[in-house]
């Protein structure tokens, strides 16, 4: 009887261990497969932070001044573009959210012994709709549209007595942007994003995001 019981245990225990191991491997594969099939799911929350590059206004200021400056080597430009976004996934292919950004362009030059500085600063807050064209294998590709409010401040400063320094506020408060980009997941809750667009900010921006 003891020999029969011992033989039964020797047969059952290995199969039990194999079954438990198969269950753990199955759960792990399920988690991996879920990320591979759809890294973004309904009711996910996304938060982006980014830095932007490329400005039509900055280029325009540079070209405007370039032909009238005696000392072209004195021309210097600086640009800043920062922003953040929030998205809520309505489905695996659609999200709604809001974007806030700040951009500035500054141009400095010297002419006739005087210093000049022209600047433009813009703050934008825009509701945003994003459609995801691809949402698999750690990668999400999207197109988007935004429309909202903006505040524009122009500045002009000089020590030239023939001109007055001035500062003004833009009169058109509407901001719009249309673009597209991608998200790449480094793990289930963190990744990198890159986006390009026209109007409403820099031509190109990129940064990191978290999924909650």
mmCIF file of C-alpha atoms in Angstrom:
data_model
loop_
_atom_site.group_PDB
_atom_site.id
_atom_site.type_symbol
_atom_site.label_atom_id
_atom_site.label_comp_id
_atom_site.label_asym_id
_atom_site.label_seq_id
_atom_site.Cartn_x
_atom_site.Cartn_y
_atom_site.Cartn_z
ATOM 1 C CA UNK A 1 0.000 0.000 0.000
ATOM 2 C CA UNK A 2 2.813 2.407 0.925
ATOM 3 C CA UNK A 3 4.632 1.551 -2.284
ATOM 4 C CA UNK A 4 1.486 2.233 -4.328
ATOM 5 C CA UNK A 5 0.929 5.624 -2.627
ATOM 6 C CA UNK A 6 4.564 6.613 -3.132
ATOM 7 C CA UNK A 7 4.391 5.642 -6.804
ATOM 8 C CA UNK A 8 1.225 7.718 -7.219
ATOM 9 C CA UNK A 9 2.881 10.807 -5.693
ATOM 10 C CA UNK A 10 5.905 10.408 -7.917
ATOM 11 C CA UNK A 11 3.606 10.425 -10.935
ATOM 12 C CA UNK A 12 1.252 13.244 -9.856
ATOM 13 C CA UNK A 13 3.788 15.797 -8.493
ATOM 14 C CA UNK A 14 5.778 16.256 -11.726
ATOM 15 C CA UNK A 15 2.567 16.717 -13.719
ATOM 16 C CA UNK A 16 1.342 19.270 -11.165
ATOM 17 C CA UNK A 17 4.589 21.257 -11.497
ATOM 18 C CA UNK A 18 4.352 21.153 -15.275
ATOM 19 C CA UNK A 19 0.740 22.361 -15.170
ATOM 20 C CA UNK A 20 1.646 25.236 -12.835
ATOM 21 C CA UNK A 21 4.586 26.229 -15.017
ATOM 22 C CA UNK A 22 2.380 26.137 -18.133
ATOM 23 C CA UNK A 23 -0.160 28.382 -16.386
ATOM 24 C CA UNK A 24 2.503 30.992 -15.467
ATOM 25 C CA UNK A 25 3.939 30.931 -18.989
ATOM 26 C CA UNK A 26 0.438 31.270 -20.425
ATOM 27 C CA UNK A 27 -0.296 34.335 -18.249
ATOM 28 C CA UNK A 28 3.034 35.918 -19.230
ATOM 29 C CA UNK A 29 2.367 35.306 -22.904
ATOM 30 C CA UNK A 30 -1.129 36.778 -22.527
ATOM 31 C CA UNK A 31 0.309 39.990 -21.048
ATOM 32 C CA UNK A 32 2.894 40.248 -23.831
ATOM 33 C CA UNK A 33 0.331 39.473 -26.512
ATOM 34 C CA UNK A 34 -2.026 42.156 -25.145
ATOM 35 C CA UNK A 35 0.708 44.773 -25.509
ATOM 36 C CA UNK A 36 1.595 43.503 -28.972
ATOM 37 C CA UNK A 37 -2.016 43.477 -30.157
ATOM 38 C CA UNK A 38 -3.052 46.901 -28.805
ATOM 39 C CA UNK A 39 -0.670 48.992 -26.685
ATOM 40 C CA UNK A 40 -3.467 51.590 -26.391
ATOM 41 C CA UNK A 41 -6.848 50.461 -25.094
ATOM 42 C CA UNK A 42 -10.206 52.015 -24.318
ATOM 43 C CA UNK A 43 -10.182 54.242 -21.186
ATOM 44 C CA UNK A 44 -6.378 54.593 -21.139
ATOM 45 C CA UNK A 45 -5.019 57.997 -20.081
ATOM 46 C CA UNK A 46 -1.947 59.486 -21.803
ATOM 47 C CA UNK A 47 0.231 62.382 -20.665
ATOM 48 C CA UNK A 48 2.898 63.823 -23.032
ATOM 49 C CA UNK A 49 5.683 66.339 -22.515
ATOM 50 C CA UNK A 50 7.646 67.580 -25.506
ATOM 51 C CA UNK A 51 10.119 70.014 -27.037
ATOM 52 C CA UNK A 52 9.386 71.597 -30.415
ATOM 53 C CA UNK A 53 11.603 72.557 -33.349
ATOM 54 C CA UNK A 54 11.027 74.662 -36.482
ATOM 55 C CA UNK A 55 9.270 78.008 -36.822
ATOM 56 C CA UNK A 56 7.901 79.835 -39.853
ATOM 57 C CA UNK A 57 7.747 83.107 -37.883
ATOM 58 C CA UNK A 58 11.394 82.822 -36.833
ATOM 59 C CA UNK A 59 12.432 82.275 -40.443
ATOM 60 C CA UNK A 60 10.293 85.233 -41.550
ATOM 61 C CA UNK A 61 11.896 87.569 -38.991
ATOM 62 C CA UNK A 62 15.349 86.454 -40.083
ATOM 63 C CA UNK A 63 14.646 87.084 -43.780
ATOM 64 C CA UNK A 64 12.961 90.411 -43.049
ATOM 65 C CA UNK A 65 15.987 91.821 -41.261
ATOM 66 C CA UNK A 66 18.778 90.115 -43.207
ATOM 67 C CA UNK A 67 18.754 92.507 -46.176
ATOM 68 C CA UNK A 68 18.824 95.667 -44.041
ATOM 69 C CA UNK A 69 21.669 94.820 -41.673
ATOM 70 C CA UNK A 70 25.144 96.159 -42.331
ATOM 71 C CA UNK A 71 26.823 93.605 -40.071
ATOM 72 C CA UNK A 72 25.153 90.290 -40.976
ATOM 73 C CA UNK A 73 27.444 88.443 -38.561
ATOM 74 C CA UNK A 74 25.666 90.214 -35.688
ATOM 75 C CA UNK A 75 22.399 88.423 -36.448
ATOM 76 C CA UNK A 76 21.470 85.858 -33.814
ATOM 77 C CA UNK A 77 18.266 83.889 -33.323
ATOM 78 C CA UNK A 78 16.916 81.857 -30.442
ATOM 79 C CA UNK A 79 13.787 79.729 -30.253
ATOM 80 C CA UNK A 80 11.960 77.803 -27.560
ATOM 81 C CA UNK A 81 9.030 75.442 -27.881
ATOM 82 C CA UNK A 82 7.599 73.507 -24.927
ATOM 83 C CA UNK A 83 4.309 71.731 -24.457
ATOM 84 C CA UNK A 84 2.233 69.064 -22.771
ATOM 85 C CA UNK A 85 -0.815 67.037 -23.765
ATOM 86 C CA UNK A 86 -3.471 64.885 -22.153
ATOM 87 C CA UNK A 87 -5.456 62.233 -24.035
ATOM 88 C CA UNK A 88 -8.307 59.947 -23.008
ATOM 89 C CA UNK A 89 -8.851 56.876 -25.169
ATOM 90 C CA UNK A 90 -12.518 56.700 -26.176
ATOM 91 C CA UNK A 91 -11.701 53.491 -28.032
ATOM 92 C CA UNK A 92 -8.590 51.720 -29.303
ATOM 93 C CA UNK A 93 -8.660 53.992 -32.365
ATOM 94 C CA UNK A 94 -9.883 57.357 -31.053
ATOM 95 C CA UNK A 95 -8.948 59.761 -28.263
ATOM 96 C CA UNK A 96 -9.980 63.212 -27.062
ATOM 97 C CA UNK A 97 -7.859 65.565 -25.002
ATOM 98 C CA UNK A 98 -6.244 68.956 -24.628
ATOM 99 C CA UNK A 99 -2.850 70.468 -25.469
ATOM 100 C CA UNK A 100 -1.045 73.440 -23.910
ATOM 101 C CA UNK A 101 2.116 74.936 -25.413
ATOM 102 C CA UNK A 102 4.468 77.890 -25.197
ATOM 103 C CA UNK A 103 6.728 79.071 -28.039
ATOM 104 C CA UNK A 104 9.002 82.059 -28.428
ATOM 105 C CA UNK A 105 11.227 83.383 -31.209
ATOM 106 C CA UNK A 106 13.829 86.087 -30.664
ATOM 107 C CA UNK A 107 15.987 87.839 -33.253
ATOM 108 C CA UNK A 108 18.856 90.152 -32.281
ATOM 109 C CA UNK A 109 21.132 92.248 -34.510
ATOM 110 C CA UNK A 110 23.347 95.307 -34.641
ATOM 111 C CA UNK A 111 23.181 98.070 -37.215
ATOM 112 C CA UNK A 112 24.873 101.467 -37.312
ATOM 113 C CA UNK A 113 26.233 100.999 -33.801
ATOM 114 C CA UNK A 114 22.774 100.297 -32.311
ATOM 115 C CA UNK A 115 21.255 97.122 -30.898
ATOM 116 C CA UNK A 116 17.888 95.749 -32.005
ATOM 117 C CA UNK A 117 15.693 92.923 -30.718
ATOM 118 C CA UNK A 118 12.441 91.550 -32.190
ATOM 119 C CA UNK A 119 10.447 88.834 -30.444
ATOM 120 C CA UNK A 120 7.218 86.857 -30.566
ATOM 121 C CA UNK A 121 5.714 84.763 -27.756
ATOM 122 C CA UNK A 122 2.655 82.530 -28.077
ATOM 123 C CA UNK A 123 0.653 80.549 -25.533
ATOM 124 C CA UNK A 124 -1.895 78.051 -26.892
ATOM 125 C CA UNK A 125 -4.552 75.886 -25.231
ATOM 126 C CA UNK A 126 -6.366 73.624 -27.684
ATOM 127 C CA UNK A 127 -8.867 70.761 -27.356
ATOM 128 C CA UNK A 128 -7.659 67.890 -29.509
ATOM 129 C CA UNK A 129 -9.038 64.840 -31.324
ATOM 130 C CA UNK A 130 -6.713 62.014 -32.384
ATOM 131 C CA UNK A 131 -7.417 59.073 -34.660
ATOM 132 C CA UNK A 132 -5.099 56.059 -34.448
ATOM 133 C CA UNK A 133 -4.466 54.407 -37.803
ATOM 134 C CA UNK A 134 -2.214 51.678 -36.366
ATOM 135 C CA UNK A 135 -2.183 50.371 -32.801
ATOM 136 C CA UNK A 136 -0.165 47.159 -32.586
ATOM 137 C CA UNK A 137 3.252 45.716 -31.722
ATOM 138 C CA UNK A 138 4.378 48.525 -29.355
ATOM 139 C CA UNK A 139 3.686 51.132 -32.057
ATOM 140 C CA UNK A 140 0.802 53.569 -32.515
ATOM 141 C CA UNK A 141 0.504 55.829 -35.589
ATOM 142 C CA UNK A 142 -1.988 58.683 -35.562
ATOM 143 C CA UNK A 143 -3.409 61.807 -37.183
ATOM 144 C CA UNK A 144 -4.923 64.670 -35.204
ATOM 145 C CA UNK A 145 -6.689 67.992 -35.282
ATOM 146 C CA UNK A 146 -6.796 70.762 -32.661
ATOM 147 C CA UNK A 147 -8.578 74.064 -32.317
ATOM 148 C CA UNK A 148 -8.647 76.480 -29.408
ATOM 149 C CA UNK A 149 -7.325 79.711 -27.880
ATOM 150 C CA UNK A 150 -4.009 81.525 -28.238
ATOM 151 C CA UNK A 151 -2.330 84.644 -26.889
ATOM 152 C CA UNK A 152 0.344 86.366 -29.011
ATOM 153 C CA UNK A 153 2.733 89.066 -27.784
ATOM 154 C CA UNK A 154 5.090 90.905 -30.151
ATOM 155 C CA UNK A 155 8.053 92.901 -28.895
ATOM 156 C CA UNK A 156 10.548 95.330 -30.415
ATOM 157 C CA UNK A 157 13.407 96.868 -28.427
ATOM 158 C CA UNK A 158 16.279 99.125 -29.475
ATOM 159 C CA UNK A 159 18.620 101.774 -28.141
ATOM 160 C CA UNK A 160 18.391 103.632 -31.463
ATOM 161 C CA UNK A 161 16.899 107.078 -30.682
ATOM 162 C CA UNK A 162 15.275 107.187 -34.112
ATOM 163 C CA UNK A 163 12.939 104.306 -33.143
ATOM 164 C CA UNK A 164 10.741 103.568 -30.144
ATOM 165 C CA UNK A 165 10.635 100.233 -28.366
ATOM 166 C CA UNK A 166 7.209 98.682 -28.572
ATOM 167 C CA UNK A 167 5.178 95.734 -27.325
ATOM 168 C CA UNK A 168 1.825 94.610 -28.698
ATOM 169 C CA UNK A 169 -0.759 91.850 -28.384
ATOM 170 C CA UNK A 170 -2.047 89.904 -31.386
ATOM 171 C CA UNK A 171 -5.696 90.445 -32.288
ATOM 172 C CA UNK A 172 -6.530 86.942 -33.604
ATOM 173 C CA UNK A 173 -7.112 84.624 -30.603
ATOM 174 C CA UNK A 174 -7.896 81.395 -32.498
ATOM 175 C CA UNK A 175 -5.323 78.580 -32.684
ATOM 176 C CA UNK A 176 -5.529 75.556 -35.014
ATOM 177 C CA UNK A 177 -3.259 72.629 -35.783
ATOM 178 C CA UNK A 178 -3.386 69.577 -38.044
ATOM 179 C CA UNK A 179 -0.745 66.890 -37.942
ATOM 180 C CA UNK A 180 0.249 63.314 -37.347
ATOM 181 C CA UNK A 181 2.898 61.216 -35.684
ATOM 182 C CA UNK A 182 3.706 58.074 -33.789
ATOM 183 C CA UNK A 183 4.137 56.610 -30.329
ATOM 184 C CA UNK A 184 6.636 53.868 -29.506
ATOM 185 C CA UNK A 185 6.179 51.940 -26.262
ATOM 186 C CA UNK A 186 9.364 51.046 -24.373
ATOM 187 C CA UNK A 187 7.178 49.147 -21.897
ATOM 188 C CA UNK A 188 3.473 48.941 -21.114
ATOM 189 C CA UNK A 189 3.317 52.396 -19.472
ATOM 190 C CA UNK A 190 6.133 54.510 -20.907
ATOM 191 C CA UNK A 191 7.434 55.478 -24.328
ATOM 192 C CA UNK A 192 8.606 58.043 -26.864
ATOM 193 C CA UNK A 193 6.524 60.129 -29.250
ATOM 194 C CA UNK A 194 7.179 62.225 -32.358
ATOM 195 C CA UNK A 195 4.718 64.519 -34.137
ATOM 196 C CA UNK A 196 4.733 66.886 -37.095
ATOM 197 C CA UNK A 197 2.115 69.463 -37.955
ATOM 198 C CA UNK A 198 1.186 72.718 -39.628
ATOM 199 C CA UNK A 199 0.156 75.853 -37.739
ATOM 200 C CA UNK A 200 -0.526 75.902 -34.018
ATOM 201 C CA UNK A 201 3.072 75.368 -32.857
ATOM 202 C CA UNK A 202 6.417 74.062 -34.057
ATOM 203 C CA UNK A 203 6.691 72.022 -37.249
ATOM 204 C CA UNK A 204 8.123 69.068 -35.333
ATOM 205 C CA UNK A 205 7.972 68.068 -31.680
ATOM 206 C CA UNK A 206 9.008 65.045 -29.695
ATOM 207 C CA UNK A 207 9.362 63.813 -26.159
ATOM 208 C CA UNK A 208 8.170 61.165 -23.724
ATOM 209 C CA UNK A 209 4.771 59.971 -22.553
ATOM 210 C CA UNK A 210 3.251 57.882 -19.794
ATOM 211 C CA UNK A 211 0.119 55.742 -19.935
ATOM 212 C CA UNK A 212 -2.088 55.556 -16.849
#
